[in-house]
């Protein structure tokens, strides 16, 4: 937290979880899929801790892959238990949850390439709305902390876009596991500002950007 012209700013690291079992299998997870971390995912979480010494409080999506990542970070930093924030769950991907990209392309030809989604998908607008509300609530409950909020690739990416929409001066990239974005929340205006990228060049990850 810091005060800028008598305005309280709370700094939050929005972190994607470690590698999950479905990441390895290439299955879409969304909010319905709830696989656990792999051993590689647990190592990624532990390796991220060396770059998180300023963190004083940890929040998490309740899904297993996020919560275990958050628990490892909390334990290794000797912090209190992670606080659950249900609005940080991944985007609801409807009928695609549990399917591979090949299975999706077989049943829904050209949907992925053209950005089309089934009606059962959560909209980006609803995703951002609940995510913003979650971060504002976290900031209001943690005005004197630097927070790590462990979430998921889809929601984290859309919140980074939202926080970068005015300045638009930070290049956005898709997150690998245990990478994230630093976001500042202004408690007076309830606006979000993107501060920068948390790279975490850990060993042993595979490129997998599936939700």
mmCIF file of C-alpha atoms in Angstrom:
data_model
loop_
_atom_site.group_PDB
_atom_site.id
_atom_site.type_symbol
_atom_site.label_atom_id
_atom_site.label_comp_id
_atom_site.label_asym_id
_atom_site.label_seq_id
_atom_site.Cartn_x
_atom_site.Cartn_y
_atom_site.Cartn_z
ATOM 1 C CA UNK A 1 0.000 0.000 0.000
ATOM 2 C CA UNK A 2 1.087 3.554 -0.591
ATOM 3 C CA UNK A 3 -0.503 6.981 -0.442
ATOM 4 C CA UNK A 4 -0.407 9.220 -3.499
ATOM 5 C CA UNK A 5 -1.844 12.692 -2.984
ATOM 6 C CA UNK A 6 -3.853 11.307 -0.042
ATOM 7 C CA UNK A 7 -5.270 8.479 -2.150
ATOM 8 C CA UNK A 8 -4.723 4.915 -0.960
ATOM 9 C CA UNK A 9 -3.329 2.543 -3.573
ATOM 10 C CA UNK A 10 -3.189 -1.213 -3.012
ATOM 11 C CA UNK A 11 -0.799 -3.341 -5.041
ATOM 12 C CA UNK A 12 -2.010 -6.803 -6.066
ATOM 13 C CA UNK A 13 -0.139 -9.524 -7.923
ATOM 14 C CA UNK A 14 -2.719 -11.429 -9.952
ATOM 15 C CA UNK A 15 -0.987 -14.771 -10.474
ATOM 16 C CA UNK A 16 -1.901 -17.711 -12.679
ATOM 17 C CA UNK A 17 -1.782 -21.068 -10.884
ATOM 18 C CA UNK A 18 0.914 -23.706 -11.361
ATOM 19 C CA UNK A 19 0.704 -26.415 -14.002
ATOM 20 C CA UNK A 20 -2.357 -28.646 -13.546
ATOM 21 C CA UNK A 21 -2.990 -32.224 -14.604
ATOM 22 C CA UNK A 22 -5.335 -31.021 -17.334
ATOM 23 C CA UNK A 23 -2.766 -28.494 -18.565
ATOM 24 C CA UNK A 24 -0.523 -31.450 -19.356
ATOM 25 C CA UNK A 25 -3.362 -33.309 -21.103
ATOM 26 C CA UNK A 26 -4.389 -30.212 -23.053
ATOM 27 C CA UNK A 27 -7.925 -30.212 -21.654
ATOM 28 C CA UNK A 28 -9.969 -27.042 -21.270
ATOM 29 C CA UNK A 29 -10.697 -26.506 -17.594
ATOM 30 C CA UNK A 30 -12.788 -23.415 -16.972
ATOM 31 C CA UNK A 31 -14.659 -22.983 -13.709
ATOM 32 C CA UNK A 32 -16.182 -26.472 -13.882
ATOM 33 C CA UNK A 33 -12.975 -28.506 -14.268
ATOM 34 C CA UNK A 34 -11.118 -28.920 -10.989
ATOM 35 C CA UNK A 35 -7.902 -30.925 -11.524
ATOM 36 C CA UNK A 36 -5.011 -30.838 -9.073
ATOM 37 C CA UNK A 37 -1.487 -29.532 -9.651
ATOM 38 C CA UNK A 38 1.216 -31.736 -11.124
ATOM 39 C CA UNK A 39 4.554 -32.112 -9.358
ATOM 40 C CA UNK A 40 5.923 -29.610 -11.879
ATOM 41 C CA UNK A 41 3.138 -27.203 -10.892
ATOM 42 C CA UNK A 42 4.082 -27.529 -7.225
ATOM 43 C CA UNK A 43 7.722 -26.801 -8.073
ATOM 44 C CA UNK A 44 6.653 -23.732 -10.078
ATOM 45 C CA UNK A 45 4.731 -22.410 -7.082
ATOM 46 C CA UNK A 46 7.697 -22.941 -4.766
ATOM 47 C CA UNK A 47 10.105 -21.314 -7.235
ATOM 48 C CA UNK A 48 7.873 -18.251 -7.516
ATOM 49 C CA UNK A 49 8.266 -17.564 -3.790
ATOM 50 C CA UNK A 50 11.835 -16.295 -4.207
ATOM 51 C CA UNK A 51 10.408 -13.305 -6.117
ATOM 52 C CA UNK A 52 7.530 -12.614 -3.717
ATOM 53 C CA UNK A 53 9.224 -11.348 -0.561
ATOM 54 C CA UNK A 54 7.069 -8.189 -0.500
ATOM 55 C CA UNK A 55 3.809 -10.185 -0.322
ATOM 56 C CA UNK A 56 2.065 -9.954 3.057
ATOM 57 C CA UNK A 57 -1.330 -11.530 2.301
ATOM 58 C CA UNK A 58 -2.570 -14.230 -0.075
ATOM 59 C CA UNK A 59 -6.001 -14.699 -1.661
ATOM 60 C CA UNK A 60 -7.110 -17.496 -3.967
ATOM 61 C CA UNK A 61 -9.751 -18.865 -6.254
ATOM 62 C CA UNK A 62 -11.278 -21.899 -4.514
ATOM 63 C CA UNK A 63 -10.432 -24.258 -7.393
ATOM 64 C CA UNK A 64 -7.807 -26.860 -6.427
ATOM 65 C CA UNK A 65 -5.110 -25.791 -8.882
ATOM 66 C CA UNK A 66 -5.219 -22.200 -7.623
ATOM 67 C CA UNK A 67 -5.695 -22.961 -3.944
ATOM 68 C CA UNK A 68 -2.775 -25.380 -3.769
ATOM 69 C CA UNK A 69 -0.562 -22.816 -5.506
ATOM 70 C CA UNK A 70 -1.678 -20.202 -2.973
ATOM 71 C CA UNK A 71 -1.124 -22.594 -0.063
ATOM 72 C CA UNK A 72 2.452 -23.296 -1.144
ATOM 73 C CA UNK A 73 3.171 -19.575 -1.443
ATOM 74 C CA UNK A 74 1.603 -18.812 1.947
ATOM 75 C CA UNK A 75 3.465 -21.637 3.669
ATOM 76 C CA UNK A 76 6.842 -20.745 2.189
ATOM 77 C CA UNK A 77 6.404 -17.054 3.091
ATOM 78 C CA UNK A 78 5.180 -17.949 6.614
ATOM 79 C CA UNK A 79 1.912 -16.100 6.052
ATOM 80 C CA UNK A 80 -1.629 -16.823 7.196
ATOM 81 C CA UNK A 81 -3.806 -19.274 5.282
ATOM 82 C CA UNK A 82 -4.995 -18.092 1.852
ATOM 83 C CA UNK A 83 -8.340 -16.305 1.874
ATOM 84 C CA UNK A 84 -10.857 -17.690 -0.612
ATOM 85 C CA UNK A 85 -12.434 -15.338 -3.146
ATOM 86 C CA UNK A 86 -14.976 -17.269 -5.268
ATOM 87 C CA UNK A 87 -15.171 -14.525 -7.910
ATOM 88 C CA UNK A 88 -11.582 -15.333 -8.947
ATOM 89 C CA UNK A 89 -12.584 -18.698 -10.473
ATOM 90 C CA UNK A 90 -11.824 -19.271 -14.139
ATOM 91 C CA UNK A 91 -14.223 -18.415 -16.926
ATOM 92 C CA UNK A 92 -17.119 -20.829 -17.341
ATOM 93 C CA UNK A 93 -16.364 -22.598 -20.637
ATOM 94 C CA UNK A 94 -19.617 -24.526 -20.765
ATOM 95 C CA UNK A 95 -19.601 -27.669 -22.897
ATOM 96 C CA UNK A 96 -15.882 -27.354 -23.623
ATOM 97 C CA UNK A 97 -14.792 -28.154 -20.077
ATOM 98 C CA UNK A 98 -12.791 -31.393 -20.058
ATOM 99 C CA UNK A 99 -12.336 -31.482 -23.839
ATOM 100 C CA UNK A 100 -9.097 -31.182 -25.790
ATOM 101 C CA UNK A 101 -8.689 -28.643 -28.569
ATOM 102 C CA UNK A 102 -8.854 -31.451 -31.161
ATOM 103 C CA UNK A 103 -12.153 -32.687 -29.675
ATOM 104 C CA UNK A 104 -13.547 -29.160 -29.736
ATOM 105 C CA UNK A 105 -12.495 -28.557 -33.325
ATOM 106 C CA UNK A 106 -14.122 -31.846 -34.334
ATOM 107 C CA UNK A 107 -17.509 -30.921 -32.818
ATOM 108 C CA UNK A 108 -17.346 -27.132 -33.375
ATOM 109 C CA UNK A 109 -15.364 -26.599 -36.602
ATOM 110 C CA UNK A 110 -13.661 -23.179 -36.932
ATOM 111 C CA UNK A 111 -14.964 -21.935 -33.568
ATOM 112 C CA UNK A 112 -11.536 -21.579 -31.961
ATOM 113 C CA UNK A 113 -9.913 -20.035 -35.045
ATOM 114 C CA UNK A 114 -12.658 -17.428 -35.414
ATOM 115 C CA UNK A 115 -13.126 -16.723 -31.718
ATOM 116 C CA UNK A 116 -16.669 -18.046 -31.732
ATOM 117 C CA UNK A 117 -17.957 -19.716 -28.544
ATOM 118 C CA UNK A 118 -21.055 -21.773 -27.612
ATOM 119 C CA UNK A 119 -23.912 -20.017 -25.842
ATOM 120 C CA UNK A 120 -22.989 -21.850 -22.625
ATOM 121 C CA UNK A 121 -19.774 -19.781 -22.314
ATOM 122 C CA UNK A 122 -19.541 -16.995 -19.736
ATOM 123 C CA UNK A 123 -19.257 -13.630 -21.483
ATOM 124 C CA UNK A 124 -16.113 -11.539 -21.184
ATOM 125 C CA UNK A 125 -18.213 -8.706 -19.767
ATOM 126 C CA UNK A 126 -19.513 -10.869 -16.917
ATOM 127 C CA UNK A 127 -16.038 -12.286 -16.306
ATOM 128 C CA UNK A 128 -14.444 -8.841 -16.002
ATOM 129 C CA UNK A 129 -17.308 -7.510 -13.890
ATOM 130 C CA UNK A 130 -16.931 -10.170 -11.216
ATOM 131 C CA UNK A 131 -13.142 -10.050 -11.384
ATOM 132 C CA UNK A 132 -13.028 -6.285 -10.864
ATOM 133 C CA UNK A 133 -15.421 -6.569 -7.936
ATOM 134 C CA UNK A 134 -13.197 -9.262 -6.413
ATOM 135 C CA UNK A 135 -10.046 -7.120 -6.670
ATOM 136 C CA UNK A 136 -11.779 -4.056 -5.216
ATOM 137 C CA UNK A 137 -13.044 -6.150 -2.288
ATOM 138 C CA UNK A 138 -9.556 -7.586 -1.733
ATOM 139 C CA UNK A 139 -8.027 -4.101 -1.815
ATOM 140 C CA UNK A 140 -10.583 -2.697 0.632
ATOM 141 C CA UNK A 141 -9.937 -5.576 3.029
ATOM 142 C CA UNK A 142 -6.146 -5.212 2.693
ATOM 143 C CA UNK A 143 -5.314 -1.467 2.598
ATOM 144 C CA UNK A 144 -1.964 -1.973 4.339
ATOM 145 C CA UNK A 145 -0.849 -5.096 2.467
ATOM 146 C CA UNK A 146 0.825 -6.104 -0.754
ATOM 147 C CA UNK A 147 -1.371 -8.956 -1.962
ATOM 148 C CA UNK A 148 -0.926 -12.041 -4.105
ATOM 149 C CA UNK A 149 -4.241 -13.233 -5.587
ATOM 150 C CA UNK A 150 -3.923 -16.639 -7.250
ATOM 151 C CA UNK A 151 -6.351 -17.138 -10.125
ATOM 152 C CA UNK A 152 -6.400 -18.495 -13.687
ATOM 153 C CA UNK A 153 -5.146 -17.622 -17.140
ATOM 154 C CA UNK A 154 -8.429 -16.509 -18.677
ATOM 155 C CA UNK A 155 -9.679 -14.216 -15.941
ATOM 156 C CA UNK A 156 -6.192 -12.862 -15.273
ATOM 157 C CA UNK A 157 -5.723 -11.963 -18.926
ATOM 158 C CA UNK A 158 -9.061 -10.177 -19.209
ATOM 159 C CA UNK A 159 -8.472 -8.221 -15.985
ATOM 160 C CA UNK A 160 -5.045 -7.157 -17.283
ATOM 161 C CA UNK A 161 -6.709 -5.868 -20.477
ATOM 162 C CA UNK A 162 -9.249 -3.971 -18.389
ATOM 163 C CA UNK A 163 -6.585 -2.426 -16.146
ATOM 164 C CA UNK A 164 -4.521 -1.396 -19.183
ATOM 165 C CA UNK A 165 -7.387 0.095 -21.204
ATOM 166 C CA UNK A 166 -6.625 3.781 -20.556
ATOM 167 C CA UNK A 167 -2.823 3.989 -20.672
ATOM 168 C CA UNK A 168 -2.372 1.017 -23.004
ATOM 169 C CA UNK A 169 1.394 1.341 -22.585
ATOM 170 C CA UNK A 170 2.187 -2.210 -21.434
ATOM 171 C CA UNK A 171 2.436 -5.042 -23.944
ATOM 172 C CA UNK A 172 0.106 -7.840 -22.906
ATOM 173 C CA UNK A 173 1.215 -11.458 -23.226
ATOM 174 C CA UNK A 174 -0.535 -14.730 -22.517
ATOM 175 C CA UNK A 175 0.561 -16.106 -19.186
ATOM 176 C CA UNK A 176 2.382 -19.338 -18.602
ATOM 177 C CA UNK A 177 1.799 -21.101 -15.305
ATOM 178 C CA UNK A 178 2.895 -19.074 -12.250
ATOM 179 C CA UNK A 179 3.273 -15.868 -14.227
ATOM 180 C CA UNK A 180 1.092 -12.874 -13.537
ATOM 181 C CA UNK A 181 0.356 -9.155 -13.600
ATOM 182 C CA UNK A 182 0.929 -6.454 -10.987
ATOM 183 C CA UNK A 183 -2.233 -4.352 -10.664
ATOM 184 C CA UNK A 184 -2.838 -1.230 -8.579
ATOM 185 C CA UNK A 185 -6.276 -0.557 -7.090
ATOM 186 C CA UNK A 186 -7.194 3.022 -6.218
ATOM 187 C CA UNK A 187 -9.495 2.777 -3.211
ATOM 188 C CA UNK A 188 -10.959 6.246 -3.814
ATOM 189 C CA UNK A 189 -11.954 5.843 -7.458
ATOM 190 C CA UNK A 190 -12.064 2.005 -7.484
ATOM 191 C CA UNK A 191 -10.079 2.104 -10.723
ATOM 192 C CA UNK A 192 -7.522 -0.525 -11.689
ATOM 193 C CA UNK A 193 -4.174 0.277 -13.281
ATOM 194 C CA UNK A 194 -1.788 -2.256 -14.798
ATOM 195 C CA UNK A 195 1.708 -1.824 -13.340
ATOM 196 C CA UNK A 196 3.714 -4.562 -14.992
ATOM 197 C CA UNK A 197 4.427 -8.198 -15.770
ATOM 198 C CA UNK A 198 5.512 -10.822 -13.225
ATOM 199 C CA UNK A 199 7.663 -13.095 -15.357
ATOM 200 C CA UNK A 200 8.913 -15.791 -12.950
ATOM 201 C CA UNK A 201 11.302 -17.627 -15.261
ATOM 202 C CA UNK A 202 10.855 -20.979 -13.597
ATOM 203 C CA UNK A 203 12.292 -24.241 -14.865
ATOM 204 C CA UNK A 204 10.398 -27.228 -16.143
ATOM 205 C CA UNK A 205 7.227 -25.626 -17.525
ATOM 206 C CA UNK A 206 5.497 -26.439 -20.781
ATOM 207 C CA UNK A 207 3.726 -23.879 -22.923
ATOM 208 C CA UNK A 208 0.029 -24.383 -22.265
ATOM 209 C CA UNK A 209 -2.365 -21.483 -22.478
ATOM 210 C CA UNK A 210 -5.653 -23.439 -22.377
ATOM 211 C CA UNK A 211 -8.215 -22.055 -19.900
#
